[in-house]
Amino acid sequence: MSIRNIFVVGLDEPNRQRLEHIRGAENYRFHGVIEPAEVNETEIFPIEDMLSRAETQLKGFGEPIDAVVGYMDFPVSTMLPLLCKRLGTRTTSLESLLKCEHKYWSRRVQHEVIADYIPRFTAFDPFDAQALQHIGEAGLYFPFFVKPIKSSGSRLGFRIESPEDFAHAVARLCEDIGTISEPFNYVLEHANLPDDVRLVDGGHCMAEEIIGGWQCTVEGYVFEGDVVPYGIVDSIRYPQVLSFLSYRYPSLLPAHIQEKMRELTRTIMAHIGYDNAAFNIEYYWDEVQDRIWLLEINTRVAQSHCDMFEKVDGVSHQQITVDLALGKLPDMPYRQGAFKVAAKYFYRVFFTDATVSQVPSAEEIETLQQAFPGTTITLQVEVGTRLSSLPEQDSYSFALAYVWMGADDDVALEENYARLAEQLHFAFEDIVG
């Protein structure tokens, strides 16, 4: 078989190593396009310039380009249909992607086929002095949740309990939403949008009824019109706050709830017309009301889940991203990994702000990784880091480290992480002035 050239937007070294272990990798050459720091370590996204430079690099490659893929959220996922169209490589259409990523359009489309499984919602302009009144007129009352039309992680998401909360949230949104709205609007200009959706551009926000419960993510893909959910990952939050404690795979949800989520997934993704690409859908199961809620649809595999699939199933689910981009039915193994269960833990602090004055040394990290086989620890800060400068944080905490672990059962997994976390030593200094 001839070598296939696969370009990966924002390719970094850990993901290169992971990709080189997928099935068939001996026949692939992975190339980076756009530096990872441009899409992963910043909140400034000159998307038009990045697309132009990427297109120039790829068209100057001199060999066949067999696939262009990505594994990150905005702006990478949103750029891919534009870049693939220019290069003639495979992915889903821009419109089908935006029916997932444009939160208002997505809710409109979801309402057409699974209305009983989504919250009440409305769009609003954060710069409109009458925004709160309009939200009430749409039938939403305290408490509710607000976020940008194109959200990125948990950034700029707020639970609103009062007019004061709304005023605080709107002030933050008006200050920071431009970093998302300007590049997202560039993408919207290239899409065929319904008139009422076009009026709700990237500078708008969503207000939604509060939903909650047991949160999870259904990972799936569509190949030639066939929607295939292949794994469910639980998302565990810290008590009483929105911040994630861990992701856990496989899910511990009841079997009939998992099956209903897979059914909903097949219904909505087929209705959207999404095709030949990976996705994931976040859901809640409200155990008290025995009700399932669809939270949001993401147009990529979850990078945070790659290591867990590798540990449990035997290979990163980036296998699916690559196979689809090459026009192949995904060759994803099942339960062939070294561990029965796996997790990604978020080691966090709940500060307003601070400067990091101490982090675990490389030797301390290596010792912990050796003490817990299969563990990987990646620090997100260094000495001198100001916590408020960290990109892609939620509104309530700061993630200092990510910890991936595997075990033979859930009890061992939790006990091992608790022991490890006690040995991760950070120190901080207050911000002066």
PDB file of N, CA, C and O in Angstrom, residues 43-45 74 126-127 148 150-152 155-158 168-183 202-205 388 390 392-395:
ATOM      1  N   GLU A  43      -6.404  32.844  23.050  1.00  0.00           N
ATOM      2  CA  GLU A  43      -7.820  33.128  22.854  1.00  0.00           C
ATOM      3  C   GLU A  43      -8.017  34.099  21.690  1.00  0.00           C
ATOM      4  O   GLU A  43      -9.088  34.651  21.493  1.00  0.00           O
ATOM      5  N   ILE A  44      -6.946  34.287  20.901  1.00  0.00           N
ATOM      6  CA  ILE A  44      -6.985  35.145  19.719  1.00  0.00           C
ATOM      7  C   ILE A  44      -6.909  34.249  18.493  1.00  0.00           C
ATOM      8  O   ILE A  44      -5.934  33.518  18.309  1.00  0.00           O
ATOM      9  N   PHE A  45      -7.920  34.291  17.632  1.00  0.00           N
ATOM     10  CA  PHE A  45      -8.001  33.377  16.501  1.00  0.00           C
ATOM     11  C   PHE A  45      -8.187  34.138  15.191  1.00  0.00           C
ATOM     12  O   PHE A  45      -9.323  34.383  14.768  1.00  0.00           O
ATOM     13  N   PHE A  74     -13.176  24.767  18.683  1.00  0.00           N
ATOM     14  CA  PHE A  74     -12.977  26.050  18.019  1.00  0.00           C
ATOM     15  C   PHE A  74     -11.555  26.584  18.242  1.00  0.00           C
ATOM     16  O   PHE A  74     -11.048  26.512  19.362  1.00  0.00           O
ATOM     17  N   PRO A 126     -26.174  40.508  24.058  1.00  0.00           N
ATOM     18  CA  PRO A 126     -25.689  40.992  25.358  1.00  0.00           C
ATOM     19  C   PRO A 126     -25.508  42.507  25.408  1.00  0.00           C
ATOM     20  O   PRO A 126     -25.442  43.083  26.499  1.00  0.00           O
ATOM     21  N   PHE A 127     -25.464  43.159  24.255  1.00  0.00           N
ATOM     22  CA  PHE A 127     -25.311  44.612  24.210  1.00  0.00           C
ATOM     23  C   PHE A 127     -26.669  45.338  24.247  1.00  0.00           C
ATOM     24  O   PHE A 127     -26.711  46.567  24.244  1.00  0.00           O
ATOM     25  N   PRO A 148     -22.212  32.041  25.137  1.00  0.00           N
ATOM     26  CA  PRO A 148     -22.183  32.578  23.766  1.00  0.00           C
ATOM     27  C   PRO A 148     -22.816  31.619  22.761  1.00  0.00           C
ATOM     28  O   PRO A 148     -22.884  30.412  22.991  1.00  0.00           O
ATOM     29  N   LYS A 150     -21.529  30.697  20.060  1.00  0.00           N
ATOM     30  CA  LYS A 150     -20.459  29.718  19.811  1.00  0.00           C
ATOM     31  C   LYS A 150     -19.613  29.671  21.065  1.00  0.00           C
ATOM     32  O   LYS A 150     -18.789  30.546  21.305  1.00  0.00           O
ATOM     33  N   SER A 151     -19.869  28.681  21.897  1.00  0.00           N
ATOM     34  CA  SER A 151     -19.101  28.566  23.130  1.00  0.00           C
ATOM     35  C   SER A 151     -17.850  27.738  22.869  1.00  0.00           C
ATOM     36  O   SER A 151     -17.747  27.022  21.886  1.00  0.00           O
ATOM     37  N   SER A 152     -16.899  27.844  23.776  1.00  0.00           N
ATOM     38  CA  SER A 152     -15.643  27.106  23.675  1.00  0.00           C
ATOM     39  C   SER A 152     -15.322  26.573  25.065  1.00  0.00           C
ATOM     40  O   SER A 152     -14.922  27.316  25.949  1.00  0.00           O
ATOM     41  N   ARG A 155     -15.966  28.273  28.901  1.00  0.00           N
ATOM     42  CA  ARG A 155     -15.626  29.677  28.973  1.00  0.00           C
ATOM     43  C   ARG A 155     -16.843  30.553  28.698  1.00  0.00           C
ATOM     44  O   ARG A 155     -17.622  30.302  27.778  1.00  0.00           O
ATOM     45  N   LEU A 156     -16.996  31.586  29.504  1.00  0.00           N
ATOM     46  CA  LEU A 156     -18.085  32.561  29.388  1.00  0.00           C
ATOM     47  C   LEU A 156     -19.465  31.918  29.535  1.00  0.00           C
ATOM     48  O   LEU A 156     -20.458  32.378  28.949  1.00  0.00           O
ATOM     49  N   GLY A 157     -19.534  30.868  30.341  1.00  0.00           N
ATOM     50  CA  GLY A 157     -20.820  30.290  30.702  1.00  0.00           C
ATOM     51  C   GLY A 157     -21.158  30.652  32.139  1.00  0.00           C
ATOM     52  O   GLY A 157     -20.299  30.579  33.019  1.00  0.00           O
ATOM     53  N   PHE A 158     -22.398  31.068  32.404  1.00  0.00           N
ATOM     54  CA  PHE A 158     -22.779  31.553  33.733  1.00  0.00           C
ATOM     55  C   PHE A 158     -24.161  31.048  34.118  1.00  0.00           C
ATOM     56  O   PHE A 158     -25.089  31.060  33.298  1.00  0.00           O
ATOM     57  N   HIS A 168     -23.622  41.014  35.887  1.00  0.00           N
ATOM     58  CA  HIS A 168     -22.211  40.601  35.942  1.00  0.00           C
ATOM     59  C   HIS A 168     -21.833  39.781  34.710  1.00  0.00           C
ATOM     60  O   HIS A 168     -20.789  40.017  34.087  1.00  0.00           O
ATOM     61  N   ALA A 169     -22.694  38.814  34.356  1.00  0.00           N
ATOM     62  CA  ALA A 169     -22.408  37.960  33.212  1.00  0.00           C
ATOM     63  C   ALA A 169     -22.350  38.763  31.920  1.00  0.00           C
ATOM     64  O   ALA A 169     -21.449  38.581  31.081  1.00  0.00           O
ATOM     65  N   VAL A 170     -23.301  39.657  31.733  1.00  0.00           N
ATOM     66  CA  VAL A 170     -23.351  40.459  30.512  1.00  0.00           C
ATOM     67  C   VAL A 170     -22.118  41.350  30.399  1.00  0.00           C
ATOM     68  O   VAL A 170     -21.565  41.533  29.308  1.00  0.00           O
ATOM     69  N   ALA A 171     -21.656  41.904  31.529  1.00  0.00           N
ATOM     70  CA  ALA A 171     -20.447  42.731  31.499  1.00  0.00           C
ATOM     71  C   ALA A 171     -19.249  41.914  31.008  1.00  0.00           C
ATOM     72  O   ALA A 171     -18.459  42.385  30.175  1.00  0.00           O
ATOM     73  N   ARG A 172     -19.124  40.685  31.514  1.00  0.00           N
ATOM     74  CA  ARG A 172     -18.032  39.814  31.067  1.00  0.00           C
ATOM     75  C   ARG A 172     -18.194  39.427  29.606  1.00  0.00           C
ATOM     76  O   ARG A 172     -17.211  39.407  28.834  1.00  0.00           O
ATOM     77  N   LEU A 173     -19.405  39.111  29.212  1.00  0.00           N
ATOM     78  CA  LEU A 173     -19.656  38.713  27.826  1.00  0.00           C
ATOM     79  C   LEU A 173     -19.351  39.855  26.862  1.00  0.00           C
ATOM     80  O   LEU A 173     -18.696  39.649  25.835  1.00  0.00           O
ATOM     81  N   CYS A 174     -19.811  41.054  27.188  1.00  0.00           N
ATOM     82  CA  CYS A 174     -19.561  42.200  26.310  1.00  0.00           C
ATOM     83  C   CYS A 174     -18.064  42.487  26.184  1.00  0.00           C
ATOM     84  O   CYS A 174     -17.588  42.906  25.124  1.00  0.00           O
ATOM     85  N   GLU A 175     -17.334  42.217  27.246  1.00  0.00           N
ATOM     86  CA  GLU A 175     -15.893  42.482  27.235  1.00  0.00           C
ATOM     87  C   GLU A 175     -15.124  41.454  26.410  1.00  0.00           C
ATOM     88  O   GLU A 175     -14.168  41.795  25.712  1.00  0.00           O
ATOM     89  N   ASP A 176     -15.551  40.190  26.481  1.00  0.00           N
ATOM     90  CA  ASP A 176     -14.723  39.114  25.938  1.00  0.00           C
ATOM     91  C   ASP A 176     -15.301  38.384  24.739  1.00  0.00           C
ATOM     92  O   ASP A 176     -14.595  37.604  24.102  1.00  0.00           O
ATOM     93  N   ILE A 177     -16.572  38.593  24.393  1.00  0.00           N
ATOM     94  CA  ILE A 177     -17.190  37.767  23.362  1.00  0.00           C
ATOM     95  C   ILE A 177     -16.588  37.999  21.984  1.00  0.00           C
ATOM     96  O   ILE A 177     -16.636  37.124  21.114  1.00  0.00           O
ATOM     97  N   GLY A 178     -15.966  39.154  21.784  1.00  0.00           N
ATOM     98  CA  GLY A 178     -15.378  39.451  20.476  1.00  0.00           C
ATOM     99  C   GLY A 178     -14.297  38.479  20.054  1.00  0.00           C
ATOM    100  O   GLY A 178     -14.091  38.250  18.855  1.00  0.00           O
ATOM    101  N   THR A 179     -13.595  37.881  21.022  1.00  0.00           N
ATOM    102  CA  THR A 179     -12.536  36.928  20.663  1.00  0.00           C
ATOM    103  C   THR A 179     -13.117  35.694  19.974  1.00  0.00           C
ATOM    104  O   THR A 179     -12.410  35.027  19.213  1.00  0.00           O
ATOM    105  N   ILE A 180     -14.381  35.387  20.254  1.00  0.00           N
ATOM    106  CA  ILE A 180     -15.045  34.266  19.594  1.00  0.00           C
ATOM    107  C   ILE A 180     -15.895  34.744  18.421  1.00  0.00           C
ATOM    108  O   ILE A 180     -15.887  34.151  17.344  1.00  0.00           O
ATOM    109  N   SER A 181     -16.623  35.849  18.612  1.00  0.00           N
ATOM    110  CA  SER A 181     -17.609  36.257  17.606  1.00  0.00           C
ATOM    111  C   SER A 181     -16.966  36.668  16.292  1.00  0.00           C
ATOM    112  O   SER A 181     -17.489  36.334  15.214  1.00  0.00           O
ATOM    113  N   GLU A 182     -15.844  37.363  16.333  1.00  0.00           N
ATOM    114  CA  GLU A 182     -15.246  37.842  15.085  1.00  0.00           C
ATOM    115  C   GLU A 182     -14.792  36.683  14.186  1.00  0.00           C
ATOM    116  O   GLU A 182     -15.149  36.645  13.001  1.00  0.00           O
ATOM    117  N   PRO A 183     -14.006  35.721  14.700  1.00  0.00           N
ATOM    118  CA  PRO A 183     -13.641  34.602  13.818  1.00  0.00           C
ATOM    119  C   PRO A 183     -14.831  33.728  13.447  1.00  0.00           C
ATOM    120  O   PRO A 183     -14.892  33.205  12.326  1.00  0.00           O
ATOM    121  N   GLY A 202     -22.374  35.641  15.725  1.00  0.00           N
ATOM    122  CA  GLY A 202     -21.489  35.214  16.806  1.00  0.00           C
ATOM    123  C   GLY A 202     -21.436  36.150  17.988  1.00  0.00           C
ATOM    124  O   GLY A 202     -20.910  35.776  19.054  1.00  0.00           O
ATOM    125  N   GLY A 203     -21.958  37.356  17.849  1.00  0.00           N
ATOM    126  CA  GLY A 203     -21.983  38.287  18.967  1.00  0.00           C
ATOM    127  C   GLY A 203     -23.172  38.096  19.883  1.00  0.00           C
ATOM    128  O   GLY A 203     -23.302  38.798  20.885  1.00  0.00           O
ATOM    129  N   HIS A 204     -24.044  37.147  19.554  1.00  0.00           N
ATOM    130  CA  HIS A 204     -25.219  36.872  20.372  1.00  0.00           C
ATOM    131  C   HIS A 204     -24.927  35.776  21.403  1.00  0.00           C
ATOM    132  O   HIS A 204     -23.901  35.099  21.340  1.00  0.00           O
ATOM    133  N   CYS A 205     -25.875  35.604  22.316  1.00  0.00           N
ATOM    134  CA  CYS A 205     -25.751  34.600  23.373  1.00  0.00           C
ATOM    135  C   CYS A 205     -27.028  33.780  23.464  1.00  0.00           C
ATOM    136  O   CYS A 205     -28.058  34.135  22.882  1.00  0.00           O
ATOM    137  N   SER A 388      -5.380  33.771  36.128  1.00  0.00           N
ATOM    138  CA  SER A 388      -6.374  34.404  35.254  1.00  0.00           C
ATOM    139  C   SER A 388      -5.903  34.487  33.802  1.00  0.00           C
ATOM    140  O   SER A 388      -6.702  34.790  32.912  1.00  0.00           O
ATOM    141  N   LEU A 390      -4.727  31.865  32.176  1.00  0.00           N
ATOM    142  CA  LEU A 390      -4.883  30.550  31.565  1.00  0.00           C
ATOM    143  C   LEU A 390      -6.058  30.563  30.585  1.00  0.00           C
ATOM    144  O   LEU A 390      -7.146  31.013  30.932  1.00  0.00           O
ATOM    145  N   GLU A 392      -9.151  29.011  28.186  1.00  0.00           N
ATOM    146  CA  GLU A 392     -10.155  27.941  28.205  1.00  0.00           C
ATOM    147  C   GLU A 392     -10.470  27.422  29.603  1.00  0.00           C
ATOM    148  O   GLU A 392     -10.622  26.217  29.816  1.00  0.00           O
ATOM    149  N   GLN A 393     -10.556  28.324  30.576  1.00  0.00           N
ATOM    150  CA  GLN A 393     -10.967  27.931  31.931  1.00  0.00           C
ATOM    151  C   GLN A 393     -12.457  28.203  32.113  1.00  0.00           C
ATOM    152  O   GLN A 393     -13.039  29.033  31.418  1.00  0.00           O
ATOM    153  N   ASP A 394     -13.079  27.493  33.073  1.00  0.00           N
ATOM    154  CA  ASP A 394     -14.463  27.827  33.376  1.00  0.00           C
ATOM    155  C   ASP A 394     -14.486  29.083  34.247  1.00  0.00           C
ATOM    156  O   ASP A 394     -13.436  29.677  34.537  1.00  0.00           O
ATOM    157  N   SER A 395     -15.660  29.487  34.670  1.00  0.00           N
ATOM    158  CA  SER A 395     -15.802  30.768  35.375  1.00  0.00           C
ATOM    159  C   SER A 395     -15.619  30.640  36.884  1.00  0.00           C
ATOM    160  O   SER A 395     -15.797  31.614  37.606  1.00  0.00           O
TER     161      SER A 395
END
